[in-house]
PDB file of C-alpha atoms in Angstrom:
ATOM      1  CA  MET A   1      50.683 105.734  49.322  1.00 49.00           C
ATOM      2  CA  GLY A   2      47.949 105.212  51.852  1.00 49.00           C
ATOM      3  CA  LYS A   3      46.723 101.968  53.342  1.00 45.00           C
ATOM      4  CA  THR A   4      43.712 101.890  51.064  1.00 49.00           C
ATOM      5  CA  ASP A   5      45.794 102.157  47.888  1.00 50.00           C
ATOM      6  CA  SER A   6      48.009  99.273  48.994  1.00 47.00           C
ATOM      7  CA  ILE A   7      45.023  96.952  49.478  1.00 45.00           C
ATOM      8  CA  MET A   8      43.647  97.720  45.941  1.00 53.00           C
ATOM      9  CA  MET A   9      46.992  96.998  44.278  1.00 47.00           C
ATOM     10  CA  PHE A  10      47.297  93.629  46.098  1.00 42.00           C
ATOM     11  CA  LYS A  11      43.801  92.603  44.951  1.00 49.00           C
ATOM     12  CA  GLN A  12      44.492  93.450  41.314  1.00 51.00           C
ATOM     13  CA  LEU A  13      47.716  91.425  41.369  1.00 43.00           C
ATOM     14  CA  ASN A  14      45.972  88.422  42.903  1.00 48.00           C
ATOM     15  CA  ASP A  15      43.189  88.464  40.286  1.00 50.00           C
ATOM     16  CA  SER A  16      45.798  88.637  37.524  1.00 49.00           C
ATOM     17  CA  LEU A  17      47.621  85.575  38.856  1.00 43.00           C
ATOM     18  CA  LEU A  18      44.383  83.580  39.194  1.00 42.00           C
ATOM     19  CA  LEU A  19      43.385  84.388  35.628  1.00 44.00           C
ATOM     20  CA  SER A  20      46.812  83.379  34.369  1.00 47.00           C
ATOM     21  CA  ASN A  21      46.651  80.009  36.198  1.00 46.00           C
ATOM     22  CA  PHE A  22      43.099  79.274  34.926  1.00 41.00           C
ATOM     23  CA  SER A  23      44.186  79.938  31.344  1.00 45.00           C
ATOM     24  CA  GLN A  24      47.008  77.451  31.647  1.00 46.00           C
ATOM     25  CA  LEU A  25      44.734  74.785  33.083  1.00 43.00           C
ATOM     26  CA  ASN A  26      41.875  75.324  30.543  1.00 48.00           C
ATOM     27  CA  PRO A  27      43.276  76.536  27.234  1.00 47.00           C
ATOM     28  CA  VAL A  28      40.647  77.831  24.849  1.00 44.00           C
ATOM     29  CA  ALA A  29      40.421  75.436  21.854  1.00 43.00           C
ATOM     30  CA  ASP A  30      40.301  76.936  18.419  1.00 46.00           C
ATOM     31  CA  ASP A  31      37.871  75.733  15.663  1.00 46.00           C
ATOM     32  CA  THR A  32      40.326  73.193  14.211  1.00 44.00           C
ATOM     33  CA  THR A  33      40.973  71.500  17.531  1.00 45.00           C
ATOM     34  CA  GLU A  34      37.271  71.308  18.330  1.00 43.00           C
ATOM     35  CA  PHE A  35      36.464  69.722  14.871  1.00 39.00           C
ATOM     36  CA  ALA A  36      39.192  67.141  15.363  1.00 44.00           C
ATOM     37  CA  ALA A  37      37.793  66.160  18.739  1.00 41.00           C
ATOM     38  CA  VAL A  38      34.293  65.813  17.363  1.00 41.00           C
ATOM     39  CA  THR A  39      35.615  63.726  14.441  1.00 45.00           C
ATOM     40  CA  GLU A  40      37.431  61.367  16.786  1.00 48.00           C
ATOM     41  CA  CYS A  41      34.186  60.675  18.693  1.00 47.00           C
ATOM     42  CA  SER A  42      32.056  60.043  15.530  1.00 47.00           C
ATOM     43  CA  PRO A  43      31.329  56.368  14.452  1.00 50.00           C
ATOM     44  CA  GLU A  44      33.376  54.895  11.575  1.00 52.00           C
ATOM     45  CA  PRO A  45      31.642  55.330   8.179  1.00 49.00           C
ATOM     46  CA  ILE A  46      29.803  52.157   6.854  1.00 51.00           C
ATOM     47  CA  VAL A  47      31.153  52.473   3.308  1.00 51.00           C
ATOM     48  CA  VAL A  48      34.886  52.830   3.151  1.00 50.00           C
ATOM     49  CA  ASN A  49      37.563  52.345   0.559  1.00 53.00           C
ATOM     50  CA  VAL A  50      39.703  49.200   0.890  1.00 49.00           C
ATOM     51  CA  ASN A  51      42.569  48.795  -1.537  1.00 57.00           C
ATOM     52  CA  GLY A  52      40.807  50.930  -4.080  1.00 56.00           C
ATOM     53  CA  GLU A  53      37.466  49.007  -3.817  1.00 59.00           C
ATOM     54  CA  ASN A  54      34.326  50.031  -1.951  1.00 66.00           C
ATOM     55  CA  ALA A  55      33.542  47.880   1.078  1.00 62.00           C
ATOM     56  CA  ILE A  56      30.859  47.540   3.747  1.00 65.00           C
ATOM     57  CA  LEU A  57      32.072  46.815   7.268  1.00 64.00           C
ATOM     58  CA  GLY A  58      35.402  45.845   5.777  1.00 66.00           C
ATOM     59  CA  ILE A  59      33.907  43.333   3.300  1.00 71.00           C
ATOM     60  CA  PRO A  60      34.311  44.167  -0.400  1.00 74.00           C
ATOM     61  CA  ILE A  61      30.975  44.847  -2.095  1.00 74.00           C
ATOM     62  CA  SER A  62      31.803  42.350  -4.884  1.00 74.00           C
ATOM     63  CA  ALA A  63      32.161  39.611  -2.266  1.00 74.00           C
ATOM     64  CA  ILE A  64      28.844  40.590  -0.681  1.00 74.00           C
ATOM     65  CA  VAL A  65      27.130  40.493  -4.086  1.00 76.00           C
ATOM     66  CA  SER A  66      28.623  37.030  -4.764  1.00 79.00           C
ATOM     67  CA  ILE A  67      27.328  35.764  -1.417  1.00 81.00           C
ATOM     68  CA  ILE A  68      23.853  37.171  -2.105  1.00 83.00           C
ATOM     69  CA  ILE A  69      23.762  35.575  -5.571  1.00 84.00           C
ATOM     70  CA  PHE A  70      24.905  32.245  -4.118  1.00 78.00           C
ATOM     71  CA  MET A  71      22.219  32.353  -1.417  1.00 84.00           C
ATOM     72  CA  LEU A  72      19.516  33.267  -3.937  1.00 80.00           C
ATOM     73  CA  GLY A  73      20.642  30.440  -6.213  1.00 77.00           C
ATOM     74  CA  TRP A  74      20.570  27.990  -3.304  1.00 76.00           C
ATOM     75  CA  LEU A  75      17.079  29.141  -2.307  1.00 73.00           C
ATOM     76  CA  VAL A  76      15.756  28.860  -5.869  1.00 71.00           C
ATOM     77  CA  THR A  77      17.307  25.400  -6.315  1.00 71.00           C
ATOM     78  CA  ARG A  78      15.850  24.305  -2.981  1.00 73.00           C
ATOM     79  CA  ALA A  79      12.433  25.656  -3.926  1.00 65.00           C
ATOM     80  CA  TYR A  80      12.411  23.894  -7.309  1.00 66.00           C
ATOM     81  CA  LYS A  81      13.571  20.671  -5.659  1.00 72.00           C
ATOM     82  CA  ARG A  82      10.720  20.796  -3.161  1.00 71.00           C
ATOM     83  CA  ILE A  83       8.236  21.547  -5.933  1.00 70.00           C
ATOM     84  CA  ASP A  84       9.611  18.643  -7.989  1.00 71.00           C
ATOM     85  CA  GLU A  85       9.370  16.306  -4.973  1.00 74.00           C
ATOM     86  CA  PHE A  86       5.797  17.421  -4.337  1.00 72.00           C
ATOM     87  CA  GLN A  87       4.826  16.824  -7.959  1.00 76.00           C
ATOM     88  CA  LYS A  88       6.429  13.352  -7.910  1.00 79.00           C
ATOM     89  CA  ARG A  89       4.495  12.451  -4.754  1.00 79.00           C
ATOM     90  CA  GLU A  90       1.317  13.772  -6.315  1.00 83.00           C
ATOM     91  CA  ARG A  91       1.815  11.753  -9.525  1.00 83.00           C
ATOM     92  CA  TYR A  92       2.613   8.610  -7.535  1.00 83.00           C
ATOM     93  CA  ARG A  93      -0.397   9.142  -5.281  1.00 85.00           C
ATOM     94  CA  ASN A  94      -2.735   9.708  -8.226  1.00 86.00           C
ATOM     95  CA  ALA A  95      -1.343   6.622  -9.969  1.00 83.00           C
ATOM     96  CA  VAL A  96      -2.017   4.425  -6.928  1.00 87.00           C
ATOM     97  CA  LEU A  97      -5.550   5.778  -6.560  1.00 89.00           C
ATOM     98  CA  LYS A  98      -6.093   5.110 -10.268  1.00 87.00           C
ATOM     99  CA  TRP A  99      -4.864   1.543  -9.725  1.00 85.00           C
ATOM    100  CA  ILE A 100      -7.569   1.076  -7.116  1.00 88.00           C
ATOM    101  CA  ASP A 101     -10.205   2.311  -9.562  1.00 88.00           C
ATOM    102  CA  LEU A 102      -8.958  -0.110 -12.213  1.00 85.00           C
ATOM    103  CA  MET A 103      -8.691  -2.973  -9.756  1.00 85.00           C
ATOM    104  CA  GLU A 104     -12.274  -2.787  -8.599  1.00 88.00           C
ATOM    105  CA  PRO A 105     -14.028  -4.121 -11.739  1.00 89.00           C
ATOM    106  CA  ALA A 106     -11.273  -6.713 -12.333  1.00 87.00           C
ATOM    107  CA  GLU A 107     -11.415  -7.976  -8.757  1.00 89.00           C
ATOM    108  CA  LYS A 108     -15.217  -8.012  -8.744  1.00 90.00           C
ATOM    109  CA  LYS A 109     -15.104 -10.183 -11.859  1.00 91.00           C
ATOM    110  CA  LEU A 110     -12.718 -12.537 -10.072  1.00 92.00           C
ATOM    111  CA  ILE A 111     -14.919 -12.563  -6.962  1.00 94.00           C
ATOM    112  CA  GLU A 112     -17.936 -13.438  -9.097  1.00 94.00           C
ATOM    113  CA  SER A 113     -15.993 -16.266 -10.761  1.00 95.00           C
ATOM    114  CA  VAL A 114     -14.895 -17.665  -7.392  1.00 96.00           C
ATOM    115  CA  ASN A 115     -18.455 -17.499  -6.072  1.00 96.00           C
ATOM    116  CA  ASN A 116     -19.728 -19.310  -9.169  1.00 96.00           C
ATOM    117  CA  LEU A 117     -17.006 -21.925  -8.704  1.00 97.00           C
ATOM    118  CA  SER A 118     -18.110 -22.462  -5.112  1.00 97.00           C
ATOM    119  CA  LYS A 119     -21.751 -22.949  -6.103  1.00 97.00           C
ATOM    120  CA  ALA A 120     -20.840 -25.210  -9.031  1.00 96.00           C
ATOM    121  CA  ILE A 121     -18.705 -27.471  -6.841  1.00 97.00           C
ATOM    122  CA  LEU A 122     -21.362 -27.717  -4.153  1.00 95.00           C
ATOM    123  CA  THR A 123     -24.171 -28.628  -6.581  1.00 95.00           C
ATOM    124  CA  SER A 124     -22.101 -30.784  -8.930  1.00 95.00           C
ATOM    125  CA  ASP A 125     -23.297 -34.392  -9.435  1.00 93.00           C
ATOM    126  CA  ASP A 126     -20.211 -35.250 -11.479  1.00 93.00           C
ATOM    127  CA  MET A 127     -17.066 -36.857 -10.146  1.00 93.00           C
ATOM    128  CA  GLN A 128     -15.001 -34.756 -12.540  1.00 94.00           C
ATOM    129  CA  PRO A 129     -13.708 -31.450 -11.111  1.00 95.00           C
ATOM    130  CA  VAL A 130     -15.540 -28.268 -12.082  1.00 95.00           C
ATOM    131  CA  ALA A 131     -13.667 -26.179 -14.661  1.00 94.00           C
ATOM    132  CA  PHE A 132     -12.446 -22.774 -13.538  1.00 93.00           C
ATOM    133  CA  PRO A 133     -11.225 -20.185 -16.059  1.00 87.00           C
ATOM    134  CA  MET A 134      -9.146 -17.801 -13.936  1.00 82.00           C
ATOM    135  CA  PRO A 135      -9.782 -14.238 -15.185  1.00 78.00           C
ATOM    136  CA  ASN A 136      -6.905 -11.826 -15.652  1.00 72.00           C
ATOM    137  CA  THR A 137      -6.626  -9.304 -12.830  1.00 71.00           C
ATOM    138  CA  ILE A 138      -4.454  -6.281 -12.121  1.00 64.00           C
ATOM    139  CA  PRO A 139      -3.131  -6.957  -8.601  1.00 56.00           C
ATOM    140  CA  ASP A 140      -0.343  -9.244  -9.788  1.00 55.00           C
ATOM    141  CA  LYS A 141       1.381  -6.045 -11.001  1.00 61.00           C
ATOM    142  CA  ILE A 142       1.030  -4.005  -7.820  1.00 69.00           C
ATOM    143  CA  LYS A 143       3.731  -6.053  -6.123  1.00 66.00           C
ATOM    144  CA  ASP A 144       6.206  -3.711  -7.867  1.00 71.00           C
ATOM    145  CA  LEU A 145       4.946  -0.768  -5.790  1.00 75.00           C
ATOM    146  CA  SER A 146       7.466   0.364  -3.179  1.00 74.00           C
ATOM    147  CA  VAL A 147       6.297   0.596   0.431  1.00 76.00           C
ATOM    148  CA  GLU A 148       8.765   3.453   1.006  1.00 78.00           C
ATOM    149  CA  CYS A 149       7.320   5.409  -1.925  1.00 79.00           C
ATOM    150  CA  MET A 150       3.803   4.715  -0.676  1.00 80.00           C
ATOM    151  CA  MET A 151       4.676   6.067   2.760  1.00 80.00           C
ATOM    152  CA  ASP A 152       6.306   9.153   1.239  1.00 78.00           C
ATOM    153  CA  ALA A 153       3.376   9.814  -1.122  1.00 78.00           C
ATOM    154  CA  PHE A 154       0.527   9.252   1.329  1.00 81.00           C
ATOM    155  CA  GLY A 155       2.100   9.987   4.709  1.00 73.00           C
ATOM    156  CA  ARG A 156       2.087  13.793   4.491  1.00 72.00           C
ATOM    157  CA  GLY A 157      -0.780  16.020   5.546  1.00 64.00           C
ATOM    158  CA  ASP A 158      -3.175  16.668   8.403  1.00 65.00           C
ATOM    159  CA  ASP A 159      -4.973  14.099  10.571  1.00 65.00           C
ATOM    160  CA  ASN A 160      -1.937  11.832  10.866  1.00 77.00           C
ATOM    161  CA  GLU A 161      -3.749   9.108  12.808  1.00 85.00           C
ATOM    162  CA  SER A 162      -6.400   8.578  10.135  1.00 87.00           C
ATOM    163  CA  ARG A 163      -3.846   9.053   7.362  1.00 87.00           C
ATOM    164  CA  ASN A 164      -1.589   6.337   8.806  1.00 88.00           C
ATOM    165  CA  ARG A 165      -4.547   3.983   9.259  1.00 91.00           C
ATOM    166  CA  HIS A 166      -5.736   4.391   5.676  1.00 91.00           C
ATOM    167  CA  LEU A 167      -2.183   4.112   4.343  1.00 90.00           C
ATOM    168  CA  TYR A 168      -1.798   0.839   6.227  1.00 91.00           C
ATOM    169  CA  ASN A 169      -5.107  -0.335   4.750  1.00 93.00           C
ATOM    170  CA  ILE A 170      -3.980   0.349   1.185  1.00 91.00           C
ATOM    171  CA  ILE A 171      -0.599  -1.365   1.611  1.00 89.00           C
ATOM    172  CA  SER A 172      -2.035  -4.364   3.464  1.00 91.00           C
ATOM    173  CA  GLN A 173      -4.989  -4.856   1.094  1.00 91.00           C
ATOM    174  CA  PHE A 174      -2.732  -4.614  -1.964  1.00 89.00           C
ATOM    175  CA  ASP A 175      -0.586  -7.306  -0.413  1.00 88.00           C
ATOM    176  CA  TYR A 176      -3.612  -9.414   0.538  1.00 91.00           C
ATOM    177  CA  LEU A 177      -5.232  -9.271  -2.908  1.00 89.00           C
ATOM    178  CA  THR A 178      -1.944 -10.080  -4.629  1.00 86.00           C
ATOM    179  CA  LYS A 179      -1.491 -13.147  -2.435  1.00 88.00           C
ATOM    180  CA  MET A 180      -5.158 -14.093  -2.771  1.00 91.00           C
ATOM    181  CA  ASN A 181      -4.860 -14.295  -6.562  1.00 87.00           C
ATOM    182  CA  VAL A 182      -2.061 -16.807  -6.112  1.00 88.00           C
ATOM    183  CA  GLU A 183      -3.916 -18.620  -3.324  1.00 94.00           C
ATOM    184  CA  ILE A 184      -7.058 -19.115  -5.425  1.00 95.00           C
ATOM    185  CA  LEU A 185      -5.088 -20.868  -8.153  1.00 93.00           C
ATOM    186  CA  LYS A 186      -3.215 -22.899  -5.563  1.00 95.00           C
ATOM    187  CA  GLU A 187      -6.453 -24.120  -3.912  1.00 97.00           C
ATOM    188  CA  TYR A 188      -8.122 -24.808  -7.230  1.00 97.00           C
ATOM    189  CA  LYS A 189      -5.183 -26.971  -8.295  1.00 96.00           C
ATOM    190  CA  ARG A 190      -5.421 -28.826  -4.985  1.00 97.00           C
ATOM    191  CA  TYR A 191      -9.151 -29.385  -5.538  1.00 97.00           C
ATOM    192  CA  ASN A 192      -8.553 -30.491  -9.124  1.00 97.00           C
ATOM    193  CA  ASN A 193      -5.730 -32.893  -8.214  1.00 97.00           C
ATOM    194  CA  ARG A 194      -7.734 -34.308  -5.328  1.00 96.00           C
ATOM    195  CA  SER A 195     -10.732 -34.983  -7.575  1.00 96.00           C
ATOM    196  CA  ILE A 196      -8.619 -36.656 -10.268  1.00 96.00           C
ATOM    197  CA  SER A 197      -6.881 -38.798  -7.644  1.00 96.00           C
ATOM    198  CA  LEU A 198     -10.236 -40.045  -6.286  1.00 96.00           C
ATOM    199  CA  ILE A 199     -11.491 -40.750  -9.822  1.00 95.00           C
ATOM    200  CA  LYS A 200      -8.416 -42.855 -10.537  1.00 95.00           C
ATOM    201  CA  GLU A 201      -8.964 -44.750  -7.309  1.00 96.00           C
ATOM    202  CA  TRP A 202     -12.616 -45.235  -8.208  1.00 94.00           C
ATOM    203  CA  ASN A 203     -11.777 -46.546 -11.677  1.00 93.00           C
ATOM    204  CA  GLN A 204      -9.426 -49.167 -10.270  1.00 94.00           C
ATOM    205  CA  VAL A 205     -12.019 -50.449  -7.796  1.00 93.00           C
ATOM    206  CA  PHE A 206     -14.815 -50.274 -10.381  1.00 92.00           C
ATOM    207  CA  GLU A 207     -12.839 -52.327 -12.910  1.00 92.00           C
ATOM    208  CA  SER A 208     -12.099 -54.962 -10.281  1.00 91.00           C
ATOM    209  CA  PHE A 209     -15.772 -55.039  -9.307  1.00 90.00           C
ATOM    210  CA  ALA A 210     -16.863 -55.336 -12.958  1.00 89.00           C
ATOM    211  CA  ALA A 211     -14.552 -58.322 -13.422  1.00 89.00           C
ATOM    212  CA  LYS A 212     -16.051 -59.994 -10.374  1.00 85.00           C
ATOM    213  CA  VAL A 213     -19.618 -59.371 -11.553  1.00 84.00           C
ATOM    214  CA  GLU A 214     -18.855 -61.105 -14.852  1.00 82.00           C
ATOM    215  CA  LEU A 215     -17.963 -64.203 -12.885  1.00 80.00           C
ATOM    216  CA  ALA A 216     -20.889 -63.959 -10.480  1.00 74.00           C
ATOM    217  CA  GLN A 217     -23.771 -66.422 -10.594  1.00 73.00           C
ATOM    218  CA  ASN A 218     -26.293 -63.887  -9.293  1.00 77.00           C
ATOM    219  CA  LYS A 219     -28.322 -62.833 -12.347  1.00 84.00           C
ATOM    220  CA  GLU A 220     -29.992 -59.958 -10.509  1.00 87.00           C
ATOM    221  CA  THR A 221     -26.592 -58.491  -9.692  1.00 85.00           C
ATOM    222  CA  LYS A 222     -25.507 -58.773 -13.331  1.00 87.00           C
ATOM    223  CA  LYS A 223     -28.754 -57.178 -14.487  1.00 90.00           C
ATOM    224  CA  ALA A 224     -28.368 -54.255 -12.084  1.00 90.00           C
ATOM    225  CA  PHE A 225     -24.736 -53.786 -13.099  1.00 89.00           C
ATOM    226  CA  ASN A 226     -25.658 -53.716 -16.818  1.00 90.00           C
ATOM    227  CA  GLN A 227     -28.348 -51.108 -16.171  1.00 91.00           C
ATOM    228  CA  TRP A 228     -25.739 -49.131 -14.269  1.00 92.00           C
ATOM    229  CA  ILE A 229     -23.396 -49.159 -17.264  1.00 91.00           C
ATOM    230  CA  GLU A 230     -26.207 -48.063 -19.589  1.00 91.00           C
ATOM    231  CA  GLN A 231     -26.996 -45.095 -17.347  1.00 90.00           C
ATOM    232  CA  LEU A 232     -23.325 -44.079 -17.234  1.00 88.00           C
ATOM    233  CA  GLU A 233     -23.168 -43.996 -21.017  1.00 87.00           C
ATOM    234  CA  MET A 234     -25.618 -41.093 -20.891  1.00 87.00           C
ATOM    235  CA  LYS A 235     -24.107 -39.433 -17.827  1.00 87.00           C
ATOM    236  CA  PRO A 236     -20.512 -40.544 -17.270  1.00 83.00           C
ATOM    237  CA  ASN A 237     -19.178 -40.197 -13.723  1.00 85.00           C
ATOM    238  CA  ASN A 238     -22.566 -39.160 -12.410  1.00 91.00           C
ATOM    239  CA  ILE A 239     -22.449 -39.468  -8.613  1.00 92.00           C
ATOM    240  CA  ASP A 240     -26.199 -39.898  -8.141  1.00 92.00           C
ATOM    241  CA  ILE A 241     -26.244 -42.795 -10.616  1.00 92.00           C
ATOM    242  CA  HIS A 242     -23.317 -44.416  -8.826  1.00 92.00           C
ATOM    243  CA  ILE A 243     -25.011 -44.107  -5.442  1.00 92.00           C
ATOM    244  CA  LYS A 244     -28.311 -45.453  -6.783  1.00 92.00           C
ATOM    245  CA  TYR A 245     -26.872 -48.654  -8.267  1.00 91.00           C
ATOM    246  CA  LEU A 246     -24.414 -49.217  -5.440  1.00 90.00           C
ATOM    247  CA  ASP A 247     -27.395 -49.328  -3.071  1.00 90.00           C
ATOM    248  CA  ILE A 248     -29.250 -51.727  -5.448  1.00 89.00           C
ATOM    249  CA  ILE A 249     -26.304 -54.095  -5.782  1.00 86.00           C
ATOM    250  CA  ASP A 250     -25.539 -53.900  -2.058  1.00 84.00           C
ATOM    251  CA  SER A 251     -29.084 -55.097  -1.339  1.00 83.00           C
ATOM    252  CA  LEU A 252     -28.691 -58.058  -3.724  1.00 79.00           C
ATOM    253  CA  VAL A 253     -25.584 -59.572  -2.180  1.00 72.00           C
ATOM    254  CA  ASN A 254     -25.839 -61.700   0.927  1.00 62.00           C
ATOM    255  CA  GLU A 255     -22.682 -60.374   2.589  1.00 59.00           C
ATOM    256  CA  ALA A 256     -20.731 -57.157   2.610  1.00 57.00           C
ATOM    257  CA  ASN A 257     -18.903 -56.721  -0.647  1.00 81.00           C
ATOM    258  CA  TYR A 258     -15.435 -55.171  -0.374  1.00 87.00           C
ATOM    259  CA  PHE A 259     -15.654 -53.451  -3.756  1.00 89.00           C
ATOM    260  CA  VAL A 260     -19.071 -51.967  -3.046  1.00 89.00           C
ATOM    261  CA  LEU A 261     -17.883 -50.654   0.302  1.00 91.00           C
ATOM    262  CA  GLU A 262     -14.772 -49.128  -1.281  1.00 93.00           C
ATOM    263  CA  MET A 263     -16.778 -47.393  -4.008  1.00 93.00           C
ATOM    264  CA  LYS A 264     -19.203 -46.026  -1.420  1.00 93.00           C
ATOM    265  CA  ARG A 265     -16.266 -44.715   0.604  1.00 94.00           C
ATOM    266  CA  ILE A 266     -14.830 -42.964  -2.445  1.00 95.00           C
ATOM    267  CA  ILE A 267     -18.215 -41.407  -3.314  1.00 94.00           C
ATOM    268  CA  LEU A 268     -18.580 -40.205   0.275  1.00 94.00           C
ATOM    269  CA  GLN A 269     -15.083 -38.685   0.150  1.00 96.00           C
ATOM    270  CA  ILE A 270     -15.882 -36.895  -3.102  1.00 95.00           C
ATOM    271  CA  ARG A 271     -19.029 -35.416  -1.542  1.00 95.00           C
ATOM    272  CA  GLU A 272     -17.134 -34.250   1.544  1.00 96.00           C
ATOM    273  CA  ASP A 273     -14.425 -32.691  -0.610  1.00 96.00           C
ATOM    274  CA  GLN A 274     -17.043 -30.862  -2.638  1.00 96.00           C
ATOM    275  CA  LYS A 275     -18.584 -29.351   0.497  1.00 96.00           C
ATOM    276  CA  GLY A 276     -15.186 -28.400   1.912  1.00 97.00           C
ATOM    277  CA  PHE A 277     -13.817 -26.762  -1.229  1.00 97.00           C
ATOM    278  CA  ALA A 278     -17.114 -24.998  -1.933  1.00 97.00           C
ATOM    279  CA  LYS A 279     -16.972 -23.405   1.541  1.00 97.00           C
ATOM    280  CA  LEU A 280     -13.313 -22.523   1.081  1.00 97.00           C
ATOM    281  CA  PHE A 281     -13.908 -20.666  -2.190  1.00 97.00           C
ATOM    282  CA  GLU A 282     -17.003 -18.979  -0.787  1.00 97.00           C
ATOM    283  CA  ASP A 283     -14.973 -17.598   2.129  1.00 97.00           C
ATOM    284  CA  MET A 284     -12.215 -16.446  -0.216  1.00 96.00           C
ATOM    285  CA  ALA A 285     -14.697 -14.502  -2.346  1.00 96.00           C
ATOM    286  CA  LYS A 286     -16.203 -12.923   0.771  1.00 97.00           C
ATOM    287  CA  ARG A 287     -12.846 -11.771   2.143  1.00 96.00           C
ATOM    288  CA  MET A 288     -11.826 -10.362  -1.247  1.00 95.00           C
ATOM    289  CA  HIS A 289     -15.055  -8.382  -1.426  1.00 95.00           C
ATOM    290  CA  GLU A 290     -14.360  -6.945   2.042  1.00 96.00           C
ATOM    291  CA  SER A 291     -10.809  -6.078   0.973  1.00 94.00           C
ATOM    292  CA  ILE A 292     -12.069  -4.122  -2.043  1.00 94.00           C
ATOM    293  CA  ASP A 293     -14.467  -2.176   0.204  1.00 95.00           C
ATOM    294  CA  VAL A 294     -11.586  -1.239   2.522  1.00 95.00           C
ATOM    295  CA  LEU A 295      -9.489  -0.067  -0.453  1.00 93.00           C
ATOM    296  CA  LYS A 296     -12.329   2.080  -1.781  1.00 93.00           C
ATOM    297  CA  GLU A 297     -12.838   3.683   1.633  1.00 94.00           C
ATOM    298  CA  SER A 298      -9.126   4.509   2.003  1.00 92.00           C
ATOM    299  CA  ALA A 299      -8.902   5.846  -1.558  1.00 92.00           C
ATOM    300  CA  ALA A 300     -11.854   8.147  -0.858  1.00 92.00           C
ATOM    301  CA  PHE A 301     -10.115   9.438   2.288  1.00 92.00           C
ATOM    302  CA  PHE A 302      -6.944  10.413   0.414  1.00 89.00           C
ATOM    303  CA  ARG A 303      -8.929  12.082  -2.342  1.00 88.00           C
ATOM    304  CA  GLU A 304     -10.663  14.187   0.305  1.00 87.00           C
ATOM    305  CA  HIS A 305      -7.415  14.867   2.235  1.00 83.00           C
ATOM    306  CA  PRO A 306      -4.633  15.527  -0.312  1.00 80.00           C
ATOM    307  CA  GLU A 307      -1.217  16.813   0.684  1.00 70.00           C
ATOM    308  CA  LYS A 308      -1.395  20.578   1.180  1.00 64.00           C
ATOM    309  CA  LYS A 309       0.580  22.749  -1.239  1.00 55.00           C
ATOM    310  CA  GLY A 310       3.006  25.366   0.055  1.00 52.00           C
ATOM    311  CA  TRP A 311       2.628  28.991  -1.063  1.00 45.00           C
ATOM    312  CA  LEU A 312       5.373  28.752  -3.683  1.00 48.00           C
ATOM    313  CA  CYS A 313       3.986  25.488  -5.047  1.00 48.00           C
ATOM    314  CA  LYS A 314       0.539  27.072  -5.334  1.00 48.00           C
ATOM    315  CA  GLN A 315       2.012  29.870  -7.421  1.00 45.00           C
ATOM    316  CA  MET A 316       4.051  27.595  -9.674  1.00 49.00           C
ATOM    317  CA  CYS A 317       2.078  24.325  -9.711  1.00 49.00           C
ATOM    318  CA  GLY A 318      -1.345  25.866 -10.125  1.00 49.00           C
TER     319      GLY A 318
END
């Protein structure tokens, strides 16, 4: 064998060994092995079987359905609760606004009566107190309204600054008018009691003066006193008549008469009381009129700015 043949045989042997080593390092995978490898790298299926029951991500489908039903029930209950709360606020709000509408004519009637009382007291020429029939009004019932409910019913919506201001106006004016109804009666009773007290004082002094006149020697004084009595029979307790004859008798006596001075003082006090109480009732009527105007303005605001309905409430409440 020549040198060339030896070299070719060595090359063939070397290639055979290399091929054999490569095959051992990189075995050729069959179809089954390749499928198994691909399967191992694939993600786990979403729906699997757990203990004979279908499941998603390891959670039984029946449990998932129960959770969904529970959540839907909670959402529906929550929605109906919110709708019910909205409707309650709306009914309460409408009721309060209706109260304001009903209050206006009743309060205006009371204001007119108080104004008439003021004028009657100021122009009265009678020592007796002026009668005052207190008309029935609604505000004595609004004291049952809850401030918390008012805030809940009127405090929701846009323009919070104006809404809060008008809500405060309604609450405060309700409170003011309720108290004012009580205050009017209280002041009238004070005026009435004061007038009766002065009349009693007058009667005591007048009787003492009459007894003294009977014993007086001054015929002119007796004559004036008798004319005075005759005038009072036509107009009892008339202040102008009292003042007229007190001045006549005072001019007939030579010295200051205690009884005349006392009766003049009482007449003066009655006049001052009339002016004071007339002004008091006039101011009360004025403030009540202003209070009604404020209520009307705030009621108009809330009618123009109602609480906005949510989408679901629009569909179900109309």
